[in-house]
PDB file of C-alpha atoms in Angstrom:
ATOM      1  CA  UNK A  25     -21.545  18.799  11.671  1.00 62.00           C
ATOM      2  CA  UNK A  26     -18.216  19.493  11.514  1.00 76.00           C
ATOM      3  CA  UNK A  27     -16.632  21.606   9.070  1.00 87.00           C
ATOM      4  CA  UNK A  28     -13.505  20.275   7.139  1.00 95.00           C
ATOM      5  CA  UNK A  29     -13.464  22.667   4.153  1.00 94.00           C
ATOM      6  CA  UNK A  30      -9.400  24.364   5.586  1.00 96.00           C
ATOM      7  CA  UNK A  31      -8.128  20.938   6.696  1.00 97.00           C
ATOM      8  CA  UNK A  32      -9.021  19.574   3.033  1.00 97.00           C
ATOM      9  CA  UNK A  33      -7.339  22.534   1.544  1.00 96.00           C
ATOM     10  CA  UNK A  34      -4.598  22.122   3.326  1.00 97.00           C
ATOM     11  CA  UNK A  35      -4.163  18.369   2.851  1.00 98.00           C
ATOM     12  CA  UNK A  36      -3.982  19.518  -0.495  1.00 97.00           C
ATOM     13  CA  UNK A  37      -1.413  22.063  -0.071  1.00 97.00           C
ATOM     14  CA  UNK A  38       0.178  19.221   1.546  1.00 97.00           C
ATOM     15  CA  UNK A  39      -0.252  17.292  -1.436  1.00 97.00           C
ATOM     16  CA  UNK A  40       0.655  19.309  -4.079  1.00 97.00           C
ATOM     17  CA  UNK A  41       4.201  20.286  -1.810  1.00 96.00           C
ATOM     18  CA  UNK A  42       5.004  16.616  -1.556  1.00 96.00           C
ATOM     19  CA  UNK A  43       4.168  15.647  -5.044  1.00 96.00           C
ATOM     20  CA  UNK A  44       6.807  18.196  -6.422  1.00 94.00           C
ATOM     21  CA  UNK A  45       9.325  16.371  -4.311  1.00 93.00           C
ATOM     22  CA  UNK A  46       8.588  12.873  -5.217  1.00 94.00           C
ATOM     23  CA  UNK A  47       8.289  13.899  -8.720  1.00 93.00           C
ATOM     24  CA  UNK A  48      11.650  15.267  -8.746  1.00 90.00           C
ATOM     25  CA  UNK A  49      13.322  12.078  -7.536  1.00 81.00           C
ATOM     26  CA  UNK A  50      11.322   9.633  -9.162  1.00 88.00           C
ATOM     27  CA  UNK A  51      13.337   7.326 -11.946  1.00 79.00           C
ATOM     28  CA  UNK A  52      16.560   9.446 -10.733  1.00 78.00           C
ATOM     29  CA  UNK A  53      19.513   7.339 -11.481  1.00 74.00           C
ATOM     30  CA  UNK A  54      21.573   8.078  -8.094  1.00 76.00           C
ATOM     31  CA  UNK A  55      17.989   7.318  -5.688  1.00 79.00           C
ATOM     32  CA  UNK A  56      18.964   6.335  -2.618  1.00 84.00           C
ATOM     33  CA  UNK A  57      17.442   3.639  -0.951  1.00 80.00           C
ATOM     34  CA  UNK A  58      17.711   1.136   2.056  1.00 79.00           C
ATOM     35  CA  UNK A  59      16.488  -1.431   3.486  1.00 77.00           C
ATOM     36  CA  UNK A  60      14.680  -1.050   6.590  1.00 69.00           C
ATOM     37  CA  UNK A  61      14.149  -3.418   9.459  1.00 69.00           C
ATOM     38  CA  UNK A  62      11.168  -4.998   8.296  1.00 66.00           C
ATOM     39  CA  UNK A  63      12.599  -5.757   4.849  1.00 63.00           C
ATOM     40  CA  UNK A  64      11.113  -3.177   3.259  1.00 74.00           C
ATOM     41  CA  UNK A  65      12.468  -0.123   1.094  1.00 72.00           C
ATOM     42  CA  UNK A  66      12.721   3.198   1.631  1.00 77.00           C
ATOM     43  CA  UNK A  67      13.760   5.903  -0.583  1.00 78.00           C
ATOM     44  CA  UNK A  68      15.259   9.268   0.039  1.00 87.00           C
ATOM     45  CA  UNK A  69      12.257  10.484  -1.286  1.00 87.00           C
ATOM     46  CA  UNK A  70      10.154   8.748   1.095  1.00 87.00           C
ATOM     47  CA  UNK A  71      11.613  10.307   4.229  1.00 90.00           C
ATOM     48  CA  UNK A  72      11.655  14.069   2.152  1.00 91.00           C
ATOM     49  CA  UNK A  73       8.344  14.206   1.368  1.00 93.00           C
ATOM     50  CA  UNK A  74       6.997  13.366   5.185  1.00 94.00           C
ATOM     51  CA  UNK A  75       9.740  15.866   6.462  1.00 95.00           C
ATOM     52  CA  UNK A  76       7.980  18.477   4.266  1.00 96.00           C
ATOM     53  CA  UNK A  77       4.537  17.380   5.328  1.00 96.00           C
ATOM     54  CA  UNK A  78       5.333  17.513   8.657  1.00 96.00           C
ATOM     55  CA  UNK A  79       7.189  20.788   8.671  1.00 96.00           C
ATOM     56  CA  UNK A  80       4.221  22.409   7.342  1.00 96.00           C
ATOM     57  CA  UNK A  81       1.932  20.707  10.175  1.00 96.00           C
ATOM     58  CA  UNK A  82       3.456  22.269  12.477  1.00 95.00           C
ATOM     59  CA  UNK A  83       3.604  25.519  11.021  1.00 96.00           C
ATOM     60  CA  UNK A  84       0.042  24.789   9.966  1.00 95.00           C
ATOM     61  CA  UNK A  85      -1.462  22.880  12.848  1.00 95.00           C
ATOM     62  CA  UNK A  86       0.347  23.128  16.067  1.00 95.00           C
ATOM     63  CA  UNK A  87      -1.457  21.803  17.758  1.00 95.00           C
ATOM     64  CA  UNK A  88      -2.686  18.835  16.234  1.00 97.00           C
ATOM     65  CA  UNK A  89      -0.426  15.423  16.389  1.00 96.00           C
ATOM     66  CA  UNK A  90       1.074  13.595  13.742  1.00 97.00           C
ATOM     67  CA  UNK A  91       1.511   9.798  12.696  1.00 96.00           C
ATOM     68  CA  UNK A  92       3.858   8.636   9.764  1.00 91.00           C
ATOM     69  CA  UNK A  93       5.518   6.002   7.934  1.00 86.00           C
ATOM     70  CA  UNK A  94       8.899   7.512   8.869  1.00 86.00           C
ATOM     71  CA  UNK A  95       8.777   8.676  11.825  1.00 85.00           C
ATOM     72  CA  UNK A  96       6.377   7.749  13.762  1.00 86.00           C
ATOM     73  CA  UNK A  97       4.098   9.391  16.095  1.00 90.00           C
ATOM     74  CA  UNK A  98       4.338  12.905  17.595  1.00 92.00           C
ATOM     75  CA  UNK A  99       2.012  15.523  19.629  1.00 91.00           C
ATOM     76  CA  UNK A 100      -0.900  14.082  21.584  1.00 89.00           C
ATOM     77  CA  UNK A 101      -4.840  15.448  21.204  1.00 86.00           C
ATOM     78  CA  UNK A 102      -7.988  14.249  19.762  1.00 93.00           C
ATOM     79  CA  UNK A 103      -6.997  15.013  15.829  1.00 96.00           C
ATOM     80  CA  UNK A 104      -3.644  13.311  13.982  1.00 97.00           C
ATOM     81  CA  UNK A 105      -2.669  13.676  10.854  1.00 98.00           C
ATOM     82  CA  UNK A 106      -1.741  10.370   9.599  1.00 97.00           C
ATOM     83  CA  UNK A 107       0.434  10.291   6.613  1.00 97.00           C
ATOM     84  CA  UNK A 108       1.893   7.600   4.313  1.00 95.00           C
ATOM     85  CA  UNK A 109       4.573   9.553   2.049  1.00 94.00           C
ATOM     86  CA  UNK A 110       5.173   6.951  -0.417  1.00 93.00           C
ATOM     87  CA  UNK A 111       2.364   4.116  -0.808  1.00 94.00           C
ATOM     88  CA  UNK A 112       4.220   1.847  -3.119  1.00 91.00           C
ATOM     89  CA  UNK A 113       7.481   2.354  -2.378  1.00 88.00           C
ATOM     90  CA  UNK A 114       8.652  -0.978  -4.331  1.00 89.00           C
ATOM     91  CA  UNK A 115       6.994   0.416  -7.308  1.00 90.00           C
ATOM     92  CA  UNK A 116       8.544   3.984  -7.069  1.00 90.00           C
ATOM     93  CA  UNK A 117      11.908   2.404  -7.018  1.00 88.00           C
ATOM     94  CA  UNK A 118      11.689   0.887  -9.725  1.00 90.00           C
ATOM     95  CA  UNK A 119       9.929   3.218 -12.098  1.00 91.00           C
ATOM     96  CA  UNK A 120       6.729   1.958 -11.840  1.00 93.00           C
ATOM     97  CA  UNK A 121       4.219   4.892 -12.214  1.00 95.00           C
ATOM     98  CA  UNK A 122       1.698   3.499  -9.207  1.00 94.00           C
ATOM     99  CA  UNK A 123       2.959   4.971  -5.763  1.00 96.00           C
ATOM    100  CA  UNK A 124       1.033   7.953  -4.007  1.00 97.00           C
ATOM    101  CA  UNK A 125       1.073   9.927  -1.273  1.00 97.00           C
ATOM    102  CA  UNK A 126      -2.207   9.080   1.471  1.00 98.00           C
ATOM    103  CA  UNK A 127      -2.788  12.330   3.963  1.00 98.00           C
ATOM    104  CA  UNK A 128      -5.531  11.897   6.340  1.00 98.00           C
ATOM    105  CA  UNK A 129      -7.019  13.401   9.073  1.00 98.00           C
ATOM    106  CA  UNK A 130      -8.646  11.199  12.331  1.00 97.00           C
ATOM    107  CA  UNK A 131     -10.713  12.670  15.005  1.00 96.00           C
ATOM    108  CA  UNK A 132     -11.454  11.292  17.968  1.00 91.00           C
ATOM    109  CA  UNK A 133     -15.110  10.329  18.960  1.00 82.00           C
ATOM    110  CA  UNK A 134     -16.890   8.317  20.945  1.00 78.00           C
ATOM    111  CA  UNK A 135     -15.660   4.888  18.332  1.00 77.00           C
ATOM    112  CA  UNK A 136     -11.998   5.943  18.831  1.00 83.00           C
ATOM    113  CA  UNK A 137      -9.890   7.728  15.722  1.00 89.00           C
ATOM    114  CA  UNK A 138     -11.746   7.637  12.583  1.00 94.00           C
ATOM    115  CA  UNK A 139     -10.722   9.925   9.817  1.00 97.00           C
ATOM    116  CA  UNK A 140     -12.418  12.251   8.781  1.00 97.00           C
ATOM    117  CA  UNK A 141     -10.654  13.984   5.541  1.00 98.00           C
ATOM    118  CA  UNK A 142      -8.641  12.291   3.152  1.00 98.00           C
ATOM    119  CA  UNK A 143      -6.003  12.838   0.142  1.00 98.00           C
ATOM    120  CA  UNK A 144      -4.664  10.180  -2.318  1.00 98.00           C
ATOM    121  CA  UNK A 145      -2.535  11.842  -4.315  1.00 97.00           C
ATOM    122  CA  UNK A 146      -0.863  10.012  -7.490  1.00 97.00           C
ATOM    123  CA  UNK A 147       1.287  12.495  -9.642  1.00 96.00           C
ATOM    124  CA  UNK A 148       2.578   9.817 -11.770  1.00 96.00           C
ATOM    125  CA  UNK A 149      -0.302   8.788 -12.723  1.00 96.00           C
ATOM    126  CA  UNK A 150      -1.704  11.890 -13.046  1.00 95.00           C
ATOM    127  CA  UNK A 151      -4.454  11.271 -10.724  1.00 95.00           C
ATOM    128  CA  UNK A 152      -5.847  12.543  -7.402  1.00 97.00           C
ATOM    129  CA  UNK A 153      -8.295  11.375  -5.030  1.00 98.00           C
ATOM    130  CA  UNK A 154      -9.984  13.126  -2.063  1.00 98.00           C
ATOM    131  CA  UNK A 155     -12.770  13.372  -0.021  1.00 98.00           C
ATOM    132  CA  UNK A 156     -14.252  14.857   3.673  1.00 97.00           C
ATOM    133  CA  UNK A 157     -16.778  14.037   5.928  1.00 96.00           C
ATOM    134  CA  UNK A 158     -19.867  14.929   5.085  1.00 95.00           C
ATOM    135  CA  UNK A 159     -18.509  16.604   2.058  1.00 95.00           C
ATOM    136  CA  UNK A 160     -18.535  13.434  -0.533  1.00 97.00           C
ATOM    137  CA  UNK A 161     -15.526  12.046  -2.668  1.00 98.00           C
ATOM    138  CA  UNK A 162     -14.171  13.172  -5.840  1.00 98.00           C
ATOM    139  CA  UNK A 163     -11.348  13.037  -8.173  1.00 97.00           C
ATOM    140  CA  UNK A 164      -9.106  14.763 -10.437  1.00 94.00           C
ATOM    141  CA  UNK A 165      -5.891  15.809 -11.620  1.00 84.00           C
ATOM    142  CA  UNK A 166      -5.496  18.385  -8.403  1.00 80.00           C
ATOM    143  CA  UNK A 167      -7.853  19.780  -5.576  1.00 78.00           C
ATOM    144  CA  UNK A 168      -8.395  22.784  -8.261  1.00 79.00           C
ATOM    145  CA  UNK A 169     -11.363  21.157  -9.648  1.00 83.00           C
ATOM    146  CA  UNK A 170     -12.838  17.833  -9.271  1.00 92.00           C
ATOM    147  CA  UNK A 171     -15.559  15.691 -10.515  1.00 96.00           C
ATOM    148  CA  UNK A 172     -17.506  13.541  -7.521  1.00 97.00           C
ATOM    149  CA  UNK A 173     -17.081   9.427  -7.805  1.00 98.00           C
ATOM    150  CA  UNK A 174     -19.339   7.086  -6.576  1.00 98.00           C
ATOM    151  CA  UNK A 175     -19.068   3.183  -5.936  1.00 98.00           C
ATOM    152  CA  UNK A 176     -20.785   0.980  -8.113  1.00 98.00           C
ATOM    153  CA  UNK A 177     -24.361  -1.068  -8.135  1.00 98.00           C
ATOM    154  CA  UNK A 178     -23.002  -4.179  -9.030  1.00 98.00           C
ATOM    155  CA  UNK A 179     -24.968  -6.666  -6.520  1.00 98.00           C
ATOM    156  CA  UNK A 180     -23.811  -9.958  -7.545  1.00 98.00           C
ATOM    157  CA  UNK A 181     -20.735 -11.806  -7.187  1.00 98.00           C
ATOM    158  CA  UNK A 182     -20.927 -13.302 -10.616  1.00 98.00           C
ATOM    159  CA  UNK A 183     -20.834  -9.679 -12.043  1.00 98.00           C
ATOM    160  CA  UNK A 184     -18.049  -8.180  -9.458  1.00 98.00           C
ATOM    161  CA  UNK A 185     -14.749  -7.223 -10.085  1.00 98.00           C
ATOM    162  CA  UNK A 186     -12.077  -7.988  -7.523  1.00 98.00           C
ATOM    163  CA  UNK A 187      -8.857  -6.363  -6.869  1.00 97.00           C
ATOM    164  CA  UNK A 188      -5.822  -7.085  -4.299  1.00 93.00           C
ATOM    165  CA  UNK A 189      -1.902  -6.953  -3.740  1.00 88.00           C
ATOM    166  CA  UNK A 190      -0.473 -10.435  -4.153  1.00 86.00           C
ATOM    167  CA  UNK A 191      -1.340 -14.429  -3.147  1.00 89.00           C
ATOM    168  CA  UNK A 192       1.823 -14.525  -1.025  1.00 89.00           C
ATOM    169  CA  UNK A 193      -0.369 -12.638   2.480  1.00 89.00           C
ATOM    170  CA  UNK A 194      -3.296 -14.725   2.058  1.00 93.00           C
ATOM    171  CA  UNK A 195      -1.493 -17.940   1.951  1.00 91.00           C
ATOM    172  CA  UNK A 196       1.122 -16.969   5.102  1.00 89.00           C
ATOM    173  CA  UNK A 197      -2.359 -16.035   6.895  1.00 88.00           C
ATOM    174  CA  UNK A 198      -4.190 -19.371   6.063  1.00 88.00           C
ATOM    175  CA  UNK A 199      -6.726 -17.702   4.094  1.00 90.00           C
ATOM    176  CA  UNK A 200      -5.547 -18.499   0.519  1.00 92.00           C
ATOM    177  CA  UNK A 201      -8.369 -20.945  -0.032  1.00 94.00           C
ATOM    178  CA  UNK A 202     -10.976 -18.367   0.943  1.00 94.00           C
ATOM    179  CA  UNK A 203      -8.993 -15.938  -1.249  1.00 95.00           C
ATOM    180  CA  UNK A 204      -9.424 -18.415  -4.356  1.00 95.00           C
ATOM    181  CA  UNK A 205     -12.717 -19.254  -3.667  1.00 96.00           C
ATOM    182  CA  UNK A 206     -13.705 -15.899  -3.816  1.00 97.00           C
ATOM    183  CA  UNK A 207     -11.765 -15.227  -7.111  1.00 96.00           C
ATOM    184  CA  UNK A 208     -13.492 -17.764  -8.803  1.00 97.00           C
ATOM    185  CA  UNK A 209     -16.845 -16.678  -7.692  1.00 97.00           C
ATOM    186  CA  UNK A 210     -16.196 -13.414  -9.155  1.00 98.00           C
ATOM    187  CA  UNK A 211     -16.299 -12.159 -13.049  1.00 97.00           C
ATOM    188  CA  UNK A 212     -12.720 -10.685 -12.788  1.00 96.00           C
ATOM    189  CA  UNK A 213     -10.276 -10.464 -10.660  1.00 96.00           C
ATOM    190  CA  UNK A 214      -6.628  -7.999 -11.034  1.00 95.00           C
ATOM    191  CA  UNK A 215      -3.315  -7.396  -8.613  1.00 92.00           C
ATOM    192  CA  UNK A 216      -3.170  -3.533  -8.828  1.00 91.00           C
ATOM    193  CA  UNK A 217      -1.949  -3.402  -5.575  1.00 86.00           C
ATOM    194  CA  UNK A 218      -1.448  -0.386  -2.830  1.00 92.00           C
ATOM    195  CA  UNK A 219      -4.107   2.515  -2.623  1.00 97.00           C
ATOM    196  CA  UNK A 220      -5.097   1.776  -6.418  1.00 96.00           C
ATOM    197  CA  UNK A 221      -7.881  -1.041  -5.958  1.00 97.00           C
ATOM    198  CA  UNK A 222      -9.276   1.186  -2.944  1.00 98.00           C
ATOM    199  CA  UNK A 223      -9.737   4.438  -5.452  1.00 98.00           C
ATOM    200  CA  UNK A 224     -10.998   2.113  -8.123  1.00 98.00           C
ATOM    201  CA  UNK A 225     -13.570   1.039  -5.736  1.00 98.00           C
ATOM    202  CA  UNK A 226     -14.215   4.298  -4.849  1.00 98.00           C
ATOM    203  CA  UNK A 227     -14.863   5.253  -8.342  1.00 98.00           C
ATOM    204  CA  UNK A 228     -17.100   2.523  -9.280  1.00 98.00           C
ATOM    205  CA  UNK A 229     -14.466   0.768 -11.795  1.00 97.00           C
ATOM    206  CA  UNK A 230     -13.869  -2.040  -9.022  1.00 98.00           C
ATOM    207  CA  UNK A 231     -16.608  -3.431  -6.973  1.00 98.00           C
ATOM    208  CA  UNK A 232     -14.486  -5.069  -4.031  1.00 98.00           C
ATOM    209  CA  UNK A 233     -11.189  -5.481  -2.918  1.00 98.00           C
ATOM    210  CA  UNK A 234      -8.687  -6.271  -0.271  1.00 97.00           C
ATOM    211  CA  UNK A 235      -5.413  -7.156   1.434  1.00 96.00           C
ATOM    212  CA  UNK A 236      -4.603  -9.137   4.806  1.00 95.00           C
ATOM    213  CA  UNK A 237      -1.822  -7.290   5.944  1.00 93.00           C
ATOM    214  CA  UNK A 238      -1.774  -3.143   6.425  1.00 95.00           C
ATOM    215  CA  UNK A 239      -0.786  -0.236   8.874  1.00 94.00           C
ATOM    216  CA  UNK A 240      -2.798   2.777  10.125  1.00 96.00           C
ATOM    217  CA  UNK A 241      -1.063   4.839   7.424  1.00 96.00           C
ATOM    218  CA  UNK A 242      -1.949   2.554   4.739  1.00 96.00           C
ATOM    219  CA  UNK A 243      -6.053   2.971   5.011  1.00 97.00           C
ATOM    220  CA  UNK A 244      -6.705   6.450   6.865  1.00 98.00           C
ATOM    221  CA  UNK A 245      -7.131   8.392   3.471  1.00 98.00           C
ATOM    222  CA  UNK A 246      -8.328   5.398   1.654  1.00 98.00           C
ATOM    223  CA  UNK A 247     -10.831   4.667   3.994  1.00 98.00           C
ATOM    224  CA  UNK A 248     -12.488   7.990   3.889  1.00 98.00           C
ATOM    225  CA  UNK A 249     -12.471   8.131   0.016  1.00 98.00           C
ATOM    226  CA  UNK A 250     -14.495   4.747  -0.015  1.00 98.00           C
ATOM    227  CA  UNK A 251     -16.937   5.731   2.791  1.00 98.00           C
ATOM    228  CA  UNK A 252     -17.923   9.004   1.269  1.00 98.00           C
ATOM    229  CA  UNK A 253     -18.053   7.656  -2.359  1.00 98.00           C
ATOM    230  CA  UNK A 254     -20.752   5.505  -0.545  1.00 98.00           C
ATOM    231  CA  UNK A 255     -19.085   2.093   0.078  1.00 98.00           C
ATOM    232  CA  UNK A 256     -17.628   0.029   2.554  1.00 98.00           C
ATOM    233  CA  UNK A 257     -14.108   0.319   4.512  1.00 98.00           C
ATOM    234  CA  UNK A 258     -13.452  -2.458   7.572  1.00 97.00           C
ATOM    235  CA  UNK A 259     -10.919  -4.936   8.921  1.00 96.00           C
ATOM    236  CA  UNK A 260     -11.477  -8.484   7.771  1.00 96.00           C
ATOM    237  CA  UNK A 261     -12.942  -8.781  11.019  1.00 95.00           C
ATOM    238  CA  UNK A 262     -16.137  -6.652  10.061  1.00 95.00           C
ATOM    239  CA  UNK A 263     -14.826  -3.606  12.220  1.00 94.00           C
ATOM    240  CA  UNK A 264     -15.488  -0.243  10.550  1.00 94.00           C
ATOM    241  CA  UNK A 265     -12.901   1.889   9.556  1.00 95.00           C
ATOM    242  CA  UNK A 266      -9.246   1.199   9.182  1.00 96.00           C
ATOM    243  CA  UNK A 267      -8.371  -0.424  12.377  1.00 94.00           C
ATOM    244  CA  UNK A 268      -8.020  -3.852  11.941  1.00 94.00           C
ATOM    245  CA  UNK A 269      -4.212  -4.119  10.402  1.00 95.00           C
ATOM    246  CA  UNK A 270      -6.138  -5.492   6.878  1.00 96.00           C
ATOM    247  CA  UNK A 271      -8.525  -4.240   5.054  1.00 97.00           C
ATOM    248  CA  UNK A 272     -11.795  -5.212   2.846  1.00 97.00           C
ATOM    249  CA  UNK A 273     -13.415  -2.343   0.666  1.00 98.00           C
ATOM    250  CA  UNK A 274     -16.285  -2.582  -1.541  1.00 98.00           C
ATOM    251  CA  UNK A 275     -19.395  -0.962  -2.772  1.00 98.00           C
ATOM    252  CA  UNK A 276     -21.493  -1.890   0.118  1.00 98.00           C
ATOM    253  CA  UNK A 277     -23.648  -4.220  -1.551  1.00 98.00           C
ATOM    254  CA  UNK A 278     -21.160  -6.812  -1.635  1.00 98.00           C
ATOM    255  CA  UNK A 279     -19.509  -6.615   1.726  1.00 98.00           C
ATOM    256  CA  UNK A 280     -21.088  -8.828   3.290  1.00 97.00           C
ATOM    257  CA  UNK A 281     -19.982 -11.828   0.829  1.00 97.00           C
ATOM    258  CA  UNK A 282     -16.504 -10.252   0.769  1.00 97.00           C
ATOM    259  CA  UNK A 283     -16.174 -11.047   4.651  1.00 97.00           C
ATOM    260  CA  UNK A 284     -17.945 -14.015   4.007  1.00 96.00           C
ATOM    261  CA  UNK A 285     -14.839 -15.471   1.709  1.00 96.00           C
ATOM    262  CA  UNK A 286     -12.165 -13.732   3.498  1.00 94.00           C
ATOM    263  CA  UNK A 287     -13.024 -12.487   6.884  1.00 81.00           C
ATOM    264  CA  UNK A 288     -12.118 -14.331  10.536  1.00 59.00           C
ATOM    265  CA  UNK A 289     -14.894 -16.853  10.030  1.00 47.00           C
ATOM    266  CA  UNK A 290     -14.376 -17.469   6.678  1.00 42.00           C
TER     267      UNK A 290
END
């Protein structure tokens, strides 16, 4: 097996650089931010940070190519760094603490790009979330020290607790009546929204969760956390890994019914 111990410290590195520049802008009265062509923000903050990231990446990793929110994709080869700089842009603009930045890694094997390392990294929150193939998932304030998170045993839908983003996705899909049924079948449902629900699942505190609408950058990190706390990461369409353009998450044991409600059959 592969060994991923330098690319995790680096995505750290990469982390820790980016969180001091996000940090520095974040609630700043004079923030600049536009609107881009699909209707949706992006801060001077957002386009620093993945500068940064990818300065260092090619410093770091010549080599290797690069995918991002930004600015797209650049280098060719069978790893890519795939980076999101600001996951919750919306909220970072307006002072809301939940945004992070999502570093992964993807290889390429013989099922396409999967990643294989990834960093969620939340300063605002105070929170960080990473994990490696092979290596397992863990959590804490930085990749200093960190204390390993596992998904939950909750087996029953009665019992489960269900995150997403917002009704508006389901219901422009045609899948808001799946989407309710499912949220009544469950014990308790919340809108955290972004990478959040996908760390809570990954930490046992959520049992399932997901979101009909996403980009490669959105679920390469996240994906990795979830599968090496032990869970669950696929498209709607029951496709592993973060290839689909949405995403379902969950422990494992209730994946199946997750698809079930929401997925292409549902």
């Amino acid at each position: 097996m592969a060994d991923y111990h330098d690319d995790l410290r680096l995505a750290h590195a990469l982390a820790d650089a980016a969180d001091a520049t996000t940090m520095e802008r974040f609630r700043a009265l004079d923030l600049k931010v536009e609107t881009k062509p699909d209707m949706t923000p992006v801060s001077e903050a957002d386009r620093a940070a993945e500068e940064l990231i990818r300065g260092r990446l090619q410093q770091e990793r010549p080599r290797d190519a690069i995918l991002g929110e930004e600015y797209g994709v650049e280098g060719t080869g069978p790893r890519r760094w795939v980076v999101d700089p600001i996951d919750g842009t919306k909220n970072y603009v307006r002072g809301v603490p939940v945004w992070a930045t999502l570093i992964a890694l993807m290889e390429e094997g013989d099922d396409g790009y999967q990643p294989v390392v990834g960093v969620v990294s939340a300063p605002a929150l105070g929170r960080r979330w990473w994990a490696a193939k092979g290596l397992g998932a863990y959590t804490g304030r930085d990749g200093a020290s960190g204390t390993r998170i596992h998904v939950s045993k909750v087996a029953a839908l009665p019992d489960a607790s269900f995150a997403y983003s917002s009704l508006t996705g389901w219901e422009e899909r045609g899948r808001l009546d799946g989407f309710l049924e499912l949220s009544r079948a469950c014990w308790r449902t919340r809108a955290y929204g972004d990478f959040w629900p996908y760390m809570m699942v990954a930490e046992g505190s959520v049992d399932l969760c997901a979101e009909p609408e996403l980009s490669l950058w959105d679920m390469a990190a996240t994906a990795v956390v979830v599968q090496e706390a032990g869970g669950r990461f696929t498209g709607l369409d029951g496709r592993e890994g973060p290839h689909s353009g949405n995403a379902a998450a969950s422990n494992g044991l209730l994946h199946e019914e997750l698809l079930g409600y929401l997925g292409a059959h549902g």
